[in-house]
Amino acid sequence: MEPTSPLPTDNSPSLAYALQHTFGKIQHSSSSFLEYLAMYLKDKVQRMTIDPPVDTRVETVGLDAAGLVALADIGTVQERTVLTGTSSFLDIFVLVPGLHLQQKAPSLNTGEHPACGALTTGYVFRVENPATVFYLQRVGRTGNLTHVEVKKVPEPTTWYGTLFSMLLPGQEMSILPITAYLLAVSWGIGVFILLALTGDWWGLAMCGSLMAARFINYIIIRERSHPGWAGADEGDTKGDLLILLSQDRWVRMKGLVNDLKAVTSGQWLRRERPVESWFTAIATVSVYLVAALAGNVEQFGKILLLCLFIGSAGLLAIANTCTKQLHMHGCVLSVVGEPTPYARRRDLTDQLIVESGRDDWAIGMGMITAPTQDNKGFRGGAAVVT
C-alpha cells in the first residue's frame, strides 16, 4: 500500500508572515518602551537636581514676622534648667521661644530667700540657693506643711545608666517627662532635616544659628553649675529644717546635713566670667538676628519654624509640669506624702516645738516671742499670727 501524501497547507505562508509580523511589533514596542523609559528617567534626574525632593508649595500667608516668636519671654527653658540643675547636650536640639534667657534661670525665685530654722540645732539662716527656693515655691501650698526629702543621687551601675546620665544629666526617671523631652528633641532634629531637604538655606541657617546659641548656653551652664562652697563636712549627721516661704507656705526638709547644705547654702550657678559673658552676649545677639532675618526664609520654612517654636514649647512645658523632683549638686529633692493643712501657723509651731524638744529656732524665726523677766516661761504671742 502506497503511503498517503500530507494534505496541502495553503495557510503555512500566512502563518509564518503573521508570526514574523507579531515579533516585529513586539520588538518595535519594546524599543519604544525603552526609549520612553530612558527619557522619563532622564527627566526625573534633571528634576531632582533642580527641584527639592519635598513639595514646598503653600498658599501665601503673611509670616514675615515669624522669627519674632523666638524672642517671646517664655520661661520653659529656664525652668527646665532649674529642675535638672544643669544643661544636657540634647538641649541643643530643643528650640523654644526664650532660649536666649537660659542664663537668667537663677532669677526664677523672684528674689525670695526664705527664712530657715534647724529643728535639731536651733540655728536660723536663709536658703541661699535660688533653684531650691523655686522648687519649694512650686511644691508648697498656702496654709499647708509640705514634707520634702533630700537624698544623694545613686551612681549608675550599668552601661546604659551611665550613658543616660551623660546624655540627660539631672533628668527624672519617669516615662512622661522623658518622653515629652525626647519628642521635643526629635521635633527639632526633624525640622532641621526638612529644611535641608527643601533646599531652604536661609531656614537652615536660622535653625543652625539657634542651635549654636543653645550650644553656647549649654557649655556655659555646665561650667557654672559645678558644686561650690557648701560649708564644712558634717559626716552622717541627719538634719531637719523648717522653711517659711511667702504666701504662708511651709516646708519641712529632711536628710543628711551634708545633703541639706548642698541644696540650701552657697550658690547654684556661679557668676559668669568675662569670657563667658561675651559668649552669652554672642548667643543672645544671634537669636535676635534670627528674628530680624527670618523674612528671607521660604514660606514653607517659615511654617516649619513657627511649628517648631510652638510645638517644642508645648512639649517642654509638659516635661516640666510632669517633673516632680529637683536635681541639684548630686542630690535630688522630692515631695514625701501629702501636704498637711493647719488652721493657724501657731498650731504648726506648737507641734514642731513638741517634736523637736526646743523652741530657740521658733524664737529666731519670729514664730513666737522670747520669754521676758516679767513673764518667764511665757511662749504666747507669735510675731505674725494667722
Coordinates of C-alpha atoms in Angstrom, one line a residue, residues 30-291:
S30 CA 10.0 47.1 23.3
S31 CA 12.3 49.6 21.7
S32 CA 9.7 52.4 22.1
F33 CA 9.1 51.5 25.8
L34 CA 12.9 51.5 26.5
E35 CA 13.2 54.9 24.7
Y36 CA 10.3 56.3 26.8
L37 CA 11.7 54.8 30.0
A38 CA 15.1 56.4 29.3
M39 CA 13.5 59.8 28.5
Y40 CA 11.4 59.5 31.7
L41 CA 14.4 58.7 33.9
K42 CA 16.5 61.4 32.4
D43 CA 13.7 64.0 33.0
K44 CA 13.3 62.7 36.6
V45 CA 17.0 63.0 37.3
Q46 CA 17.0 66.6 36.0
R47 CA 14.0 67.5 38.1
M48 CA 15.7 66.0 41.3
T49 CA 18.8 68.1 40.6
I50 CA 16.8 71.3 40.1
D51 CA 13.8 70.9 42.3
P52 CA 13.9 69.9 46.0
P53 CA 12.6 66.4 46.9
V54 CA 9.8 67.9 49.1
D55 CA 7.0 70.0 47.6
T56 CA 7.0 73.3 49.4
R57 CA 4.1 75.0 47.6
V58 CA 1.8 76.5 50.1
E59 CA -0.8 79.3 50.0
T60 CA 0.6 82.8 50.5
V61 CA 0.3 83.8 54.2
G62 CA 2.0 86.8 55.8
L63 CA 4.6 85.1 58.0
D64 CA 7.5 87.6 57.6
A65 CA 7.5 88.2 61.4
A66 CA 7.5 84.5 62.3
G67 CA 11.0 84.9 63.7
L68 CA 9.8 87.2 66.4
V69 CA 8.3 84.2 68.2
A70 CA 11.8 83.2 69.1
L71 CA 12.0 86.3 71.3
A72 CA 8.9 85.5 73.3
D73 CA 9.6 85.8 77.1
I74 CA 8.7 82.2 78.0
G75 CA 10.4 80.6 81.0
T76 CA 10.3 77.0 79.9
V77 CA 14.0 76.8 79.2
Q78 CA 14.9 78.4 82.5
E79 CA 12.5 76.2 84.4
R80 CA 14.0 73.1 82.8
T81 CA 17.5 74.3 83.7
V82 CA 16.4 74.7 87.3
L83 CA 14.7 71.3 87.6
T84 CA 17.7 69.4 86.2
G85 CA 20.3 71.6 88.0
T86 CA 22.3 71.8 84.8
S87 CA 22.1 71.5 81.0
S88 CA 22.3 68.5 78.8
F89 CA 23.8 68.0 75.3
L90 CA 20.3 67.2 73.8
D91 CA 19.2 70.7 74.9
I92 CA 20.9 71.9 71.7
F93 CA 18.0 70.5 69.6
V94 CA 15.2 71.8 71.8
L95 CA 14.5 75.2 70.1
V96 CA 11.8 77.1 72.1
P97 CA 11.0 80.8 72.5
G98 CA 13.0 82.4 75.1
L99 CA 16.1 80.2 74.7
H100 CA 18.3 83.2 74.9
L101 CA 17.2 83.7 78.6
Q102 CA 18.6 80.5 79.9
Q103 CA 21.5 82.2 81.8
K104 CA 18.8 84.1 83.8
A105 CA 17.5 80.9 85.3
P106 CA 18.5 81.9 88.9
S107 CA 16.0 84.7 88.8
L108 CA 13.0 82.4 88.8
N109 CA 12.8 82.6 92.6
T110 CA 11.8 86.3 92.1
G111 CA 14.4 87.3 94.6
E112 CA 13.0 85.4 97.6
H113 CA 15.4 83.9 100.1
P114 CA 13.1 82.4 102.8
A115 CA 14.0 82.0 106.5
C116 CA 15.0 78.6 107.5
G117 CA 15.4 77.1 111.0
A118 CA 17.2 73.9 112.0
L119 CA 15.0 72.0 114.4
T120 CA 17.9 69.9 115.6
T121 CA 20.3 72.7 116.5
G122 CA 18.2 75.9 116.7
Y123 CA 20.2 77.8 114.1
V124 CA 18.3 80.2 111.9
F125 CA 19.5 81.2 108.4
R126 CA 18.2 81.7 104.9
V127 CA 18.0 79.5 101.9
E128 CA 20.6 81.0 99.5
N129 CA 20.1 78.6 96.6
P130 CA 17.6 80.2 94.1
A131 CA 16.9 76.9 92.4
T132 CA 15.9 75.2 95.6
V133 CA 13.7 78.2 96.5
F134 CA 12.0 78.0 93.1
Y135 CA 11.3 74.3 93.7
L136 CA 9.9 74.9 97.1
Q137 CA 7.7 77.7 95.8
R138 CA 6.4 75.3 93.2
V139 CA 5.6 72.4 95.6
G140 CA 4.4 74.5 98.6
R141 CA 0.8 75.2 99.3
T142 CA -0.7 78.1 101.3
G143 CA -1.7 77.0 104.8
N144 CA 0.0 73.6 104.4
L145 CA 3.2 71.9 105.6
T146 CA 4.9 70.1 102.7
H147 CA 7.4 67.4 103.5
V148 CA 10.5 67.3 101.3
E149 CA 13.2 64.7 101.4
V150 CA 16.8 65.2 100.2
K151 CA 18.9 62.2 99.0
K152 CA 22.1 61.6 97.2
V153 CA 21.6 60.6 93.5
P154 CA 22.7 56.9 93.2
E155 CA 25.6 56.2 90.9
P156 CA 24.7 54.3 87.8
T157 CA 25.6 50.6 87.9
T158 CA 25.0 49.7 84.2
W159 CA 26.4 50.9 80.9
Y160 CA 23.1 52.3 79.7
G161 CA 22.6 54.0 83.1
T162 CA 26.0 55.7 82.6
L163 CA 25.1 56.7 79.0
F164 CA 21.8 58.1 80.2
S165 CA 23.4 60.2 82.9
M166 CA 25.8 61.6 80.4
L167 CA 23.2 62.5 77.7
L168 CA 20.5 63.5 80.1
P169 CA 22.0 64.6 83.5
G170 CA 19.5 65.5 86.1
Q171 CA 16.5 64.1 84.3
E172 CA 13.8 62.4 86.3
M173 CA 13.4 58.7 85.6
S174 CA 9.7 58.9 84.7
I175 CA 8.1 57.9 81.5
L176 CA 6.0 61.0 80.7
P177 CA 8.6 63.8 81.2
I178 CA 11.3 61.8 79.5
T179 CA 9.0 61.0 76.5
A180 CA 7.9 64.7 76.2
Y181 CA 11.5 65.9 76.3
L182 CA 12.7 63.4 73.7
L183 CA 9.8 64.3 71.4
A184 CA 10.9 67.9 71.7
V185 CA 14.5 66.9 70.7
S186 CA 13.2 64.8 67.8
W187 CA 11.0 67.6 66.6
G188 CA 14.0 70.0 66.4
I189 CA 16.1 67.4 64.5
G190 CA 13.2 66.6 62.2
V191 CA 12.6 70.3 61.3
F192 CA 16.3 70.7 60.6
I193 CA 16.3 67.7 58.2
L194 CA 13.1 69.0 56.4
L195 CA 14.7 72.4 55.9
A196 CA 17.8 70.6 54.4
L197 CA 15.6 68.5 52.1
T198 CA 13.6 71.5 50.8
G199 CA 16.8 73.4 50.0
D200 CA 15.8 76.3 52.1
W201 CA 19.3 77.5 53.0
W202 CA 18.1 80.6 54.8
G203 CA 15.8 78.5 57.0
L204 CA 18.7 76.1 57.6
A205 CA 20.9 78.9 58.6
M206 CA 18.3 80.3 61.0
C207 CA 17.8 76.9 62.6
G208 CA 21.6 76.4 62.8
S209 CA 22.1 79.7 64.5
L210 CA 19.5 78.9 67.2
M211 CA 21.3 75.5 67.8
A212 CA 24.6 77.3 68.0
A213 CA 23.1 79.7 70.6
R214 CA 21.9 76.7 72.6
F215 CA 25.3 75.0 72.4
I216 CA 27.0 78.1 73.8
N217 CA 24.5 78.2 76.7
Y218 CA 24.9 74.5 77.3
I219 CA 28.7 74.9 77.7
I220 CA 28.4 77.9 80.0
I221 CA 25.7 76.4 82.2
R222 CA 27.7 73.2 82.6
E223 CA 30.7 75.2 83.7
R224 CA 28.8 77.4 86.0
S225 CA 26.8 74.6 87.7
H226 CA 29.8 72.8 89.3
P227 CA 29.3 72.4 93.1
G228 CA 31.0 75.2 95.0
W229 CA 31.2 76.1 98.7
A230 CA 28.7 74.4 101.0
G231 CA 30.3 74.6 104.4
A232 CA 32.2 72.0 106.5
D233 CA 31.6 68.3 106.3
E234 CA 29.1 67.1 108.8
G235 CA 29.6 63.3 108.3
D236 CA 26.4 61.2 108.6
T237 CA 24.6 63.7 110.8
K238 CA 20.9 64.0 110.0
G239 CA 19.1 67.3 109.7
D240 CA 15.6 68.7 109.9
L241 CA 14.8 72.1 108.5
L242 CA 11.6 74.2 108.6
I243 CA 11.4 76.8 105.8
L244 CA 8.9 79.7 105.8
L245 CA 8.0 80.7 102.3
S246 CA 5.9 83.7 101.2
Q247 CA 2.2 83.3 101.0
D248 CA 2.2 81.2 104.2
R249 CA 3.7 78.1 102.5
W250 CA 5.7 76.0 104.9
V251 CA 8.2 73.2 104.0
R252 CA 9.9 70.7 106.3
M253 CA 13.0 69.3 104.7
K254 CA 14.8 66.3 106.0
G255 CA 18.0 64.5 105.0
L256 CA 21.7 64.3 105.8
V257 CA 23.2 67.6 106.9
N258 CA 25.7 67.5 104.1
D259 CA 22.9 67.0 101.5
L260 CA 20.8 69.7 103.1
K261 CA 23.7 72.1 102.9
A262 CA 24.4 71.2 99.3
V263 CA 21.0 72.3 98.2
T264 CA 20.3 75.3 100.5
S265 CA 23.7 77.0 101.1
G266 CA 26.2 78.5 98.8
Q267 CA 25.3 79.2 95.2
W268 CA 23.8 77.2 92.3
L269 CA 25.3 78.9 89.3
R270 CA 28.5 80.9 90.0
R271 CA 28.9 84.4 88.5
E272 CA 29.8 84.4 84.8
R273 CA 33.5 85.1 83.9
P274 CA 34.2 87.8 81.4
V275 CA 34.8 85.4 78.6
E276 CA 31.5 83.6 79.4
S277 CA 29.6 86.8 79.4
W278 CA 31.0 87.6 76.0
F279 CA 29.8 84.3 74.5
T280 CA 26.5 84.7 76.2
A281 CA 26.1 88.1 74.5
I282 CA 27.0 86.5 71.1
A283 CA 24.4 83.8 71.7
T284 CA 21.8 86.4 72.6
V285 CA 22.5 88.6 69.6
S286 CA 22.4 85.6 67.3
V287 CA 18.8 84.9 68.4
Y288 CA 17.8 88.5 67.7
L289 CA 19.5 88.2 64.2
V290 CA 17.3 85.2 63.5
A291 CA 14.2 87.2 64.3

